[in-house]
Amino acid sequence: MSTPMAASTPFHSPPLSPSPHLPLFAFPSPHLHLRTRTTAFNCWSIGRGNGSCVRVRVRVRVAAKVSDVEEGERRRRKAYPFDEMEGKWQKYWEEKGTFRVGDDGVDVSKPKFYVLDMFPYPSGAGLHVGHPLGYTATDILARFKRMQGFNVLHPMGWDAFGLPAEQYAIDTGTHPKITTARNIERFRAQLKSLGFSYDWDREISTTEPEYYKWTQWIFLQLLKRGLAYQAEVPVNWCPALGTVLANEEVIDGVSERGGHPVIRKPMRQWMLKITAYADRLLEDLVELDWPESLKDMQRNWIGRSEGAELEFPVLDASGQESGVKITVYTTRPDTVFGATYLVLAPEHPLLSSLSTEQSRYVEEYREVASRKSDLERTELQKEKTGVFSGLYAYNPASGKSIPIWVADYVLGSYGTGAIMAVPAHDTRDHEFALKYELPITWVVKPDDESRSSSGGAYSGDGIAANSSSSITGLDINGLPNRLAGAKVVEWAERTGNGQRKVNFKLRDWLFARQRYWGEPIPVVFLSDSGKTVPLPETELPLTLPELDDFTPTGTGEPPLSKALSWVNTIDPLSGKQAVRETSTMPQWAGSCWYYLRFMDPKNSKELVNKEKERYWGPVDVYVGGAEHAVLHLLYARFWHKVLYDIGIVSTKEPFKCVINQGIILGEVEYTVFRDKGRNFVSSDSAAEMTGLYQEKVPEENVTKLGDSFVLKENQDIRLIARAYKMSKSRGNVINPDDVVAEYGADSLRLYEMFMGPLRDAKPWNTSGIEGVNRFLGRVWRLVVGSPLPDGSYQDGTATVDDEPTMEQLRTLHRCIQKVTEEIEGTRFNTGISAMMEFINAAYKWDRHPRSIIEVFVLLLSPYAPHMSEELWFRLGHTSSLAYEPFPKANPSYLKDSTIVLPVQINGKTRGTIQIDAACTEEEAFRLACVDEKLSKYFDGTTIKKKIYVTGKILNVIMDEQNIKVAP
């Protein structure tokens, strides 16, 4: 319908008026709720000014009408009104600064608790549900400790430099600074939506000049002490990415990011001498409250071993010593007589100076090896490859000439880059010797004779054999291998053929990346001499120049080399022409010391105030993924020890306790095998058949049978059930924003803690979060009461001011004890189970005393802070519960007060009843009368007397003529 306008109305005159019969809801009616907007079409007649009208159909956006009934139904479908409380309390915490730890005025007489999450990298993808696992755990600990009276430091920041942002800049032309800021905004909003009690006033980012000024300052201290230096080292160079990659970033010869080819080539790089601290890094692990498996990973990475360096002279074409010696490191000097060939790493410097008939083949082999990562080259399962160098060496122990080979299973970065190969007693050497038909000489006789005839290498202990030489005068035959090894070392040192040596697998830290988005290295090189000159500390921070082109140069020069006005500079000390370093620091740099900056984030005069560091350090609990168990923790410990040595920090170690949380996998996926005829094949038969393919099965078509999953329609067909790591490619990523919108932040927090032990991997299960959501709904209704007809809830609570019963007190205090113990032990899932048991018990009570419910709300608050704050407010409190004392269990309510009471009839025991220790005579007699076994004695009988000894016995004296004898 339409309403005509006056014929005289010109086309451009007053605004269009909709038909009065099609109302627009510009303002909501008090009886309507605006939930969604829908598209509708309205029609008007518009005067043309010539007496005629034209009908115009206009698309408009109108608010959908939702009746009270529909809104009430929506409310009732939710277990509790989380959407009405979570934003409210997040705003309250932020406005009141509830979790703010002021820089000044901290009461240092109180105990402190510093709990920290491993620095997240703010990726463009945002959080997935795996991220909040560790964050929720640390938040529970932080809230718990606050309530116990501790000063709690619980900060958050961003490890924001790195290759992903720069690669995105290259791909899209967006400056990494813009991308990083946008990603941080998203991460911050997501974390705040989950109610984490971070002190956001201490937020830091590694990309802020105010922060990386001090990263550069630490580098200068390392340089002063000879712990930073430049060296020509073989690196994983990716031409496409234009940067050096760590071994972990190279998979099957290509970059993990982008799949670009990677080659090994020597480059001049900055190195940090972490090896100078190897012994201390190893020894101080003993003092740490870390998982033993994590300590072992660090020990293995450091890889301390004791052995010997032995010298093998290289022979010339005539078989005489050429004057060149190859030094090898071995942990088994007792096997030197079994060394039948030497192996050099492809990058061994000696190879560049060799000239033999084999040189061309050696160079071809070195080129192929340069395209492999160290991890690929040392893979035990891979087939061994190598090439003969054309040269021979002299075995100083046996006096024999042995060939020199080149093979990529030997690394230039470990030991001396050369090994003496003992194929009888080393598996890799044995495989290589078999392939290239090299001699195998047994020189260790096993205690178990059968081991020597097994056909493989024997690497265990035994007695030295075939180990003497009249030429060299060395004889170790018949000695246990340990004594034999000691004798070889003593002989080598006496004759100048070697020396005792302690070696480490740990290599110095390659501390440079050929990229833009990283901390500039604060040194210049004088143009006239090339001398390296550190910048004065007053010149810090050295900030990144603005660049529009971040693409690799293609020459190996970093992108910063394009910023000519920045690169060409004047040395501030000498006034001479100089050029800046154009490599940047690796991403590890900023995350090595951020835990210190959180203690004093606004300090512009020093890295950290000494008093604040002494109070807050070290970190009490540090939580993060196991993927950082080695490198990040090792590098952070190294820097901390350097800072300890120069008096910046007061502790030898940065992290007192480290917890590695498990990962959350995607939901379980089910697959079935089919043959070429599309017939189902049970998974337990698939290994015996060929030509099969797999097909996904929807969960609704699956059922569980015993320990297996089977097809509902054919339960003889077993399926493969497996949960995979969340990834975009599998399409199994769960966005926490969606979960919060559907179930609320408290439900997500509680579910992630309830899934299983914190340290274990576990699959996501949507039905699981629905169960936790229902539990929180039960808590809400227990305290607040049932919903009103419109789905809303009354103000206040349904609690009463009655004194609690003994049963209620015991139930509560058992819950307090269990929840407290489980939080302290980080067994959060079993703490939740204890609260569920309490709620089950409480639903059986007729009345719910306020004093009991208030304590339970405090117990729940570290896990579900939004609901707990709302319930606390409804219980009559006007301020946050964040600093309320955490409940303590009263031991008197924890004792088992139930006893078994014998019941006698005329002095003869006829049965027992369970009673409370403080049970009265009347109550004991009542329980006996209703007991299934005893009640028959009391029917129609005359009771003469009752004798009751509290907690000991009940004896009922009856008229014997009327006693019924039990059958």
Short mmCIF file of N, CA, C and O in Angstrom, two decimals, residues 31 388 444 571 662 697:
data_model
loop_
_atom_site.label_atom_id
_atom_site.label_comp_id
_atom_site.label_asym_id
_atom_site.label_seq_id
_atom_site.Cartn_x
_atom_site.Cartn_y
_atom_site.Cartn_z
N HIS A 31 7.77 -3.64 24.51
CA HIS A 31 7.41 -5.06 24.49
C HIS A 31 8.13 -5.82 23.38
O HIS A 31 7.81 -6.96 23.10
N PHE A 388 84.52 -40.77 -1.87
CA PHE A 388 85.91 -40.91 -1.49
C PHE A 388 86.66 -39.64 -1.89
O PHE A 388 86.51 -39.13 -3.00
N VAL A 444 86.38 -54.46 20.33
CA VAL A 444 85.79 -54.58 21.67
C VAL A 444 85.07 -55.92 21.71
O VAL A 444 84.15 -56.16 20.92
N ASP A 571 80.35 7.68 12.57
CA ASP A 571 80.62 7.10 13.88
C ASP A 571 80.60 8.22 14.92
O ASP A 571 81.41 9.16 14.83
N GLY A 662 49.76 -29.27 27.64
CA GLY A 662 49.54 -30.07 26.44
C GLY A 662 48.82 -29.25 25.39
O GLY A 662 48.46 -28.10 25.61
N VAL A 697 33.74 -40.45 7.93
CA VAL A 697 32.41 -40.89 8.36
C VAL A 697 31.85 -39.84 9.32
O VAL A 697 32.52 -39.48 10.30
#
